[in-house]
Coordinates of C-alpha atoms in Angstrom, one line a residue:
M1 CA -173.0 -74.2 -147.4
S2 CA -172.7 -74.9 -143.6
I3 CA -170.7 -73.0 -141.1
L4 CA -168.7 -76.3 -140.6
F5 CA -167.8 -76.1 -144.2
Y6 CA -166.2 -72.6 -143.9
L7 CA -164.6 -73.5 -140.6
S8 CA -162.8 -76.4 -142.4
F9 CA -160.4 -74.0 -144.0
P10 CA -158.8 -72.3 -141.1
L11 CA -159.0 -75.6 -139.2
L12 CA -157.0 -77.1 -142.0
G13 CA -154.6 -74.3 -141.9
F14 CA -153.8 -74.9 -138.1
G15 CA -153.1 -78.6 -139.0
V16 CA -150.8 -77.9 -141.7
G17 CA -148.8 -75.5 -140.0
F18 CA -148.3 -77.8 -137.0
M19 CA -147.5 -80.6 -139.2
A20 CA -145.1 -78.5 -141.3
G21 CA -143.2 -77.5 -138.2
L22 CA -143.1 -81.0 -136.8
L23 CA -142.2 -83.1 -139.8
G24 CA -140.5 -80.6 -142.2
I25 CA -143.2 -81.0 -144.8
G26 CA -144.9 -78.2 -146.6
G27 CA -148.3 -79.5 -145.8
G28 CA -149.2 -80.6 -149.4
A29 CA -149.7 -84.1 -148.3
I30 CA -152.4 -82.9 -145.9
M31 CA -153.8 -80.1 -148.2
V32 CA -154.3 -81.7 -151.4
P33 CA -156.6 -84.5 -150.3
A34 CA -158.7 -82.2 -147.9
L35 CA -158.8 -79.4 -150.5
T36 CA -159.9 -81.8 -153.2
A37 CA -162.7 -83.0 -150.9
L38 CA -163.8 -79.4 -150.0
F39 CA -163.7 -78.3 -153.5
L40 CA -165.8 -81.2 -154.7
H41 CA -168.2 -80.5 -151.7
E42 CA -168.5 -77.0 -153.1
G43 CA -169.7 -78.2 -156.4
L44 CA -166.5 -77.7 -158.6
P45 CA -166.1 -80.5 -161.3
V46 CA -163.4 -83.1 -160.5
T47 CA -161.4 -82.1 -163.5
K48 CA -160.9 -78.6 -161.7
A49 CA -161.1 -79.6 -158.2
V50 CA -157.9 -81.6 -158.1
H51 CA -155.9 -79.2 -160.3
L52 CA -157.1 -76.3 -158.0
A53 CA -156.3 -78.2 -155.0
L54 CA -152.6 -78.8 -156.2
G55 CA -152.0 -75.2 -157.1
T56 CA -153.6 -73.7 -154.0
S57 CA -151.7 -76.1 -151.8
M58 CA -148.4 -75.1 -153.6
A59 CA -149.1 -71.6 -152.9
V60 CA -149.9 -72.1 -149.2
I61 CA -146.6 -74.1 -149.0
I62 CA -144.7 -70.9 -149.5
V63 CA -145.9 -69.5 -146.2
T64 CA -145.9 -72.8 -144.2
T65 CA -142.2 -73.7 -145.1
L66 CA -141.1 -70.1 -144.7
T67 CA -142.3 -70.0 -141.1
S68 CA -141.1 -73.5 -140.4
S69 CA -137.6 -72.5 -141.8
L70 CA -137.2 -69.6 -139.6
S71 CA -138.1 -71.5 -136.6
H72 CA -135.7 -74.3 -137.3
H73 CA -133.0 -71.8 -138.2
K74 CA -133.3 -70.2 -134.7
K75 CA -132.6 -73.8 -133.3
G76 CA -129.7 -74.3 -135.6
S77 CA -131.3 -77.3 -137.5
I78 CA -130.6 -76.1 -141.1
L79 CA -127.7 -77.4 -143.2
I80 CA -126.6 -74.3 -145.3
D81 CA -124.0 -76.2 -147.2
V82 CA -126.8 -78.7 -148.4
I83 CA -129.2 -75.8 -149.2
K84 CA -127.0 -74.0 -151.4
W85 CA -127.0 -77.0 -153.8
L86 CA -130.5 -78.3 -153.4
A87 CA -132.4 -74.8 -153.6
P88 CA -131.5 -74.0 -157.2
S89 CA -132.2 -77.4 -158.5
V90 CA -135.5 -78.0 -156.8
A91 CA -136.7 -74.6 -157.8
I92 CA -136.0 -75.4 -161.5
G93 CA -137.5 -78.9 -161.4
A94 CA -140.6 -77.6 -159.7
F95 CA -141.2 -74.9 -162.2
L96 CA -140.6 -77.2 -165.4
A97 CA -142.9 -79.9 -164.0
T98 CA -145.9 -77.6 -163.8
F99 CA -146.0 -77.3 -167.6
I100 CA -147.2 -80.9 -167.9
V101 CA -149.8 -80.7 -165.0
P102 CA -152.6 -79.4 -167.2
Y103 CA -152.4 -82.5 -169.5
I104 CA -152.6 -85.1 -166.9
S105 CA -156.1 -86.4 -165.8
P106 CA -157.2 -85.8 -162.1
V107 CA -157.5 -89.5 -161.6
L108 CA -153.9 -90.1 -162.8
L109 CA -152.8 -87.2 -160.6
S110 CA -154.5 -88.5 -157.6
S111 CA -153.3 -92.1 -158.1
L112 CA -149.7 -90.8 -158.5
F113 CA -150.1 -88.8 -155.3
S114 CA -151.5 -91.7 -153.4
V115 CA -149.0 -94.3 -154.5
F116 CA -146.1 -91.8 -153.7
L117 CA -147.5 -91.2 -150.1
I118 CA -147.7 -95.0 -149.5
Y119 CA -144.3 -95.7 -150.7
V120 CA -142.9 -92.9 -148.5
A121 CA -144.9 -94.2 -145.4
V122 CA -143.5 -97.7 -145.9
S123 CA -140.0 -96.4 -146.2
F124 CA -140.3 -94.6 -142.9
L125 CA -141.6 -97.8 -141.2
R126 CA -138.8 -99.8 -142.3
D127 CA -135.8 -100.1 -140.1
K128 CA -133.1 -99.1 -142.5
K129 CA -129.4 -98.6 -141.7
I130 CA -128.1 -94.9 -142.0
S131 CA -125.5 -94.6 -144.7
S132 CA -122.1 -93.5 -143.9
T133 CA -121.7 -91.3 -146.9
S134 CA -119.9 -88.0 -146.0
K135 CA -121.4 -84.5 -146.5
E136 CA -118.8 -83.7 -149.1
Q137 CA -119.3 -86.8 -151.2
L138 CA -123.2 -86.0 -151.0
L139 CA -122.7 -82.5 -152.3
N140 CA -120.4 -83.3 -155.2
K141 CA -122.2 -86.2 -156.5
E142 CA -125.9 -86.1 -155.8
L143 CA -127.4 -83.0 -154.5
V144 CA -128.2 -81.3 -157.9
P145 CA -129.7 -84.2 -159.7
V146 CA -131.5 -85.3 -156.6
G147 CA -132.7 -81.7 -156.0
F148 CA -134.1 -81.5 -159.6
G149 CA -136.0 -84.7 -159.2
I150 CA -137.4 -83.7 -155.9
G151 CA -138.6 -80.5 -157.3
A152 CA -140.1 -82.0 -160.4
L153 CA -142.0 -84.8 -158.4
S154 CA -143.0 -82.4 -155.5
A155 CA -144.6 -80.2 -158.1
L156 CA -146.5 -82.8 -159.9
V157 CA -148.2 -83.8 -156.6
S158 CA -147.9 -80.4 -155.0
I159 CA -145.9 -81.1 -151.8
G160 CA -143.1 -79.2 -150.3
G161 CA -140.6 -82.0 -150.9
G162 CA -140.3 -83.0 -147.2
T163 CA -141.6 -86.5 -147.9
M164 CA -138.7 -87.1 -150.2
T165 CA -136.1 -84.7 -148.9
V166 CA -136.3 -86.0 -145.2
P167 CA -135.9 -89.6 -146.1
Y168 CA -133.1 -88.9 -148.4
L169 CA -131.0 -86.7 -146.0
T170 CA -131.5 -89.2 -143.2
N171 CA -130.4 -92.1 -145.4
R172 CA -127.3 -90.1 -146.1
G173 CA -126.4 -89.9 -142.3
V174 CA -128.1 -86.5 -141.5
A175 CA -129.8 -86.3 -138.1
L176 CA -133.4 -86.4 -138.4
V177 CA -134.1 -83.1 -136.8
K178 CA -131.6 -81.4 -139.1
A179 CA -133.0 -83.2 -142.1
I180 CA -136.5 -81.8 -141.2
G181 CA -135.1 -78.2 -140.8
T182 CA -133.2 -78.4 -144.0
S183 CA -136.3 -79.9 -145.8
S184 CA -138.2 -76.8 -144.7
V185 CA -135.9 -74.5 -146.7
V186 CA -136.2 -76.8 -149.7
G187 CA -139.9 -76.5 -149.7
F188 CA -139.8 -72.8 -149.6
C189 CA -137.6 -72.6 -152.6
L190 CA -139.6 -75.1 -154.7
S191 CA -143.1 -73.7 -153.8
I192 CA -142.3 -70.3 -155.1
T193 CA -141.4 -71.5 -158.7
G194 CA -144.0 -74.2 -158.4
S195 CA -146.8 -71.6 -157.5
I196 CA -145.8 -69.3 -160.3
G197 CA -146.0 -72.2 -162.7
Y198 CA -149.5 -73.5 -161.5
M199 CA -150.7 -69.9 -162.1
L200 CA -149.3 -69.5 -165.6
N201 CA -150.2 -73.0 -166.9
G202 CA -153.7 -72.8 -165.5
W203 CA -154.4 -69.2 -166.6
Q204 CA -157.1 -70.1 -169.0
Y205 CA -159.2 -71.7 -166.1
S206 CA -159.0 -68.6 -164.0
D207 CA -162.1 -67.3 -162.3
F208 CA -161.3 -63.7 -161.4
A209 CA -164.7 -63.1 -159.5
R210 CA -163.9 -66.0 -157.1
G211 CA -160.2 -64.9 -156.8
Q212 CA -158.9 -67.9 -158.7
L213 CA -155.7 -67.1 -160.7
G214 CA -154.8 -70.2 -162.8
F215 CA -154.8 -73.1 -160.4
V216 CA -154.5 -71.0 -157.4
D217 CA -157.5 -70.0 -155.2
L218 CA -156.2 -66.8 -153.7
P219 CA -158.8 -66.4 -150.8
V220 CA -158.5 -70.1 -149.7
M221 CA -154.7 -69.7 -149.9
L222 CA -154.6 -66.7 -147.5
V223 CA -156.9 -68.3 -144.9
L224 CA -154.8 -71.4 -144.8
A225 CA -151.5 -69.5 -144.9
I226 CA -152.5 -67.1 -142.0
A227 CA -153.7 -70.0 -139.8
S228 CA -150.6 -72.1 -140.5
V229 CA -148.3 -69.4 -139.3
I230 CA -149.8 -69.5 -135.8
T231 CA -149.2 -73.3 -135.4
A232 CA -146.0 -74.0 -137.3
P233 CA -143.6 -72.9 -134.4
F234 CA -145.5 -75.3 -131.9
G235 CA -144.6 -78.2 -134.3
V236 CA -141.0 -77.1 -134.4
R237 CA -140.8 -77.2 -130.6
I238 CA -142.2 -80.7 -130.3
A239 CA -140.0 -81.9 -133.2
H240 CA -137.0 -81.1 -131.1
R241 CA -138.5 -83.1 -128.1
L242 CA -139.8 -86.3 -129.6
P243 CA -137.7 -89.4 -130.2
V244 CA -136.6 -90.0 -133.8
G245 CA -138.6 -93.3 -133.9
V246 CA -141.8 -91.7 -132.7
L247 CA -141.5 -88.9 -135.4
K248 CA -141.2 -91.4 -138.3
K249 CA -144.1 -93.4 -137.1
I250 CA -146.3 -90.3 -136.8
L251 CA -145.3 -89.3 -140.4
A252 CA -145.9 -92.8 -141.8
V253 CA -149.2 -93.5 -140.4
F254 CA -150.4 -89.9 -141.4
L255 CA -149.3 -90.5 -145.0
L256 CA -151.2 -93.8 -145.3
I257 CA -154.3 -92.2 -144.1
L258 CA -154.1 -89.3 -146.6
A259 CA -153.3 -91.7 -149.5
V260 CA -156.6 -93.6 -149.0
Q261 CA -158.7 -90.4 -148.5
M262 CA -157.3 -88.7 -151.6
M263 CA -158.3 -91.8 -153.7
I264 CA -161.8 -92.2 -152.1
S265 CA -162.6 -88.5 -152.8
V266 CA -161.6 -88.5 -156.5
I267 CA -163.1 -92.0 -157.3
S268 CA -166.3 -91.2 -155.6
A269 CA -166.7 -87.9 -157.7
T270 CA -166.0 -89.6 -161.1

């Protein structure tokens, strides 16, 4: 392997941390396509590369979302009343969803991931009116079932939930910056149970000599996590300075590119 291959992991971590702080995402939308391509380049079969990319990404999200959450908390952009309802439900949904991941083919997982990213990107590009729903109505009627759904879907495609949480909260009248900050905490909660689930449900595929526990590659996870901690606070600072419209367009274009990359990597390897 070339030196460029090994440099790809810390560089990926820098990008993940920055985007996590900027957009309130855990970074899975970036890591899963990139890690899939890197694992395939390393010689792993596609049946293992996709699942390993999903599990490793989920583990890294623990660190990226924690770092982003702390930075957003300092700026007062986290809605505690929303978190206390969303956090338990997303954690449970994420854990339960990991039990079906080993039985889903990598092509189907990749397709699900790509279609989801395209859907979210289009929703961000649309000029949709903000709902006038109050926070009280939101808490009483929606947050628990919505949180469960966000957790389950996020675990299946190994994202921190930001690509669902941010559009959902903004659609309910929450300011974009506060939606991004709150989304970071949501991602932290679901990534913990999601990572445990990926380890347990992929345990028979462990390679202890390589540091792989279930579907989590620990050495890769540590490199990405350490690099992401460095850049996440910079993303948070810029998020508080950029106009809302610019933030939405950045996220939309980024997700469209990643969706295409994910499908190309997997299809070319099958």
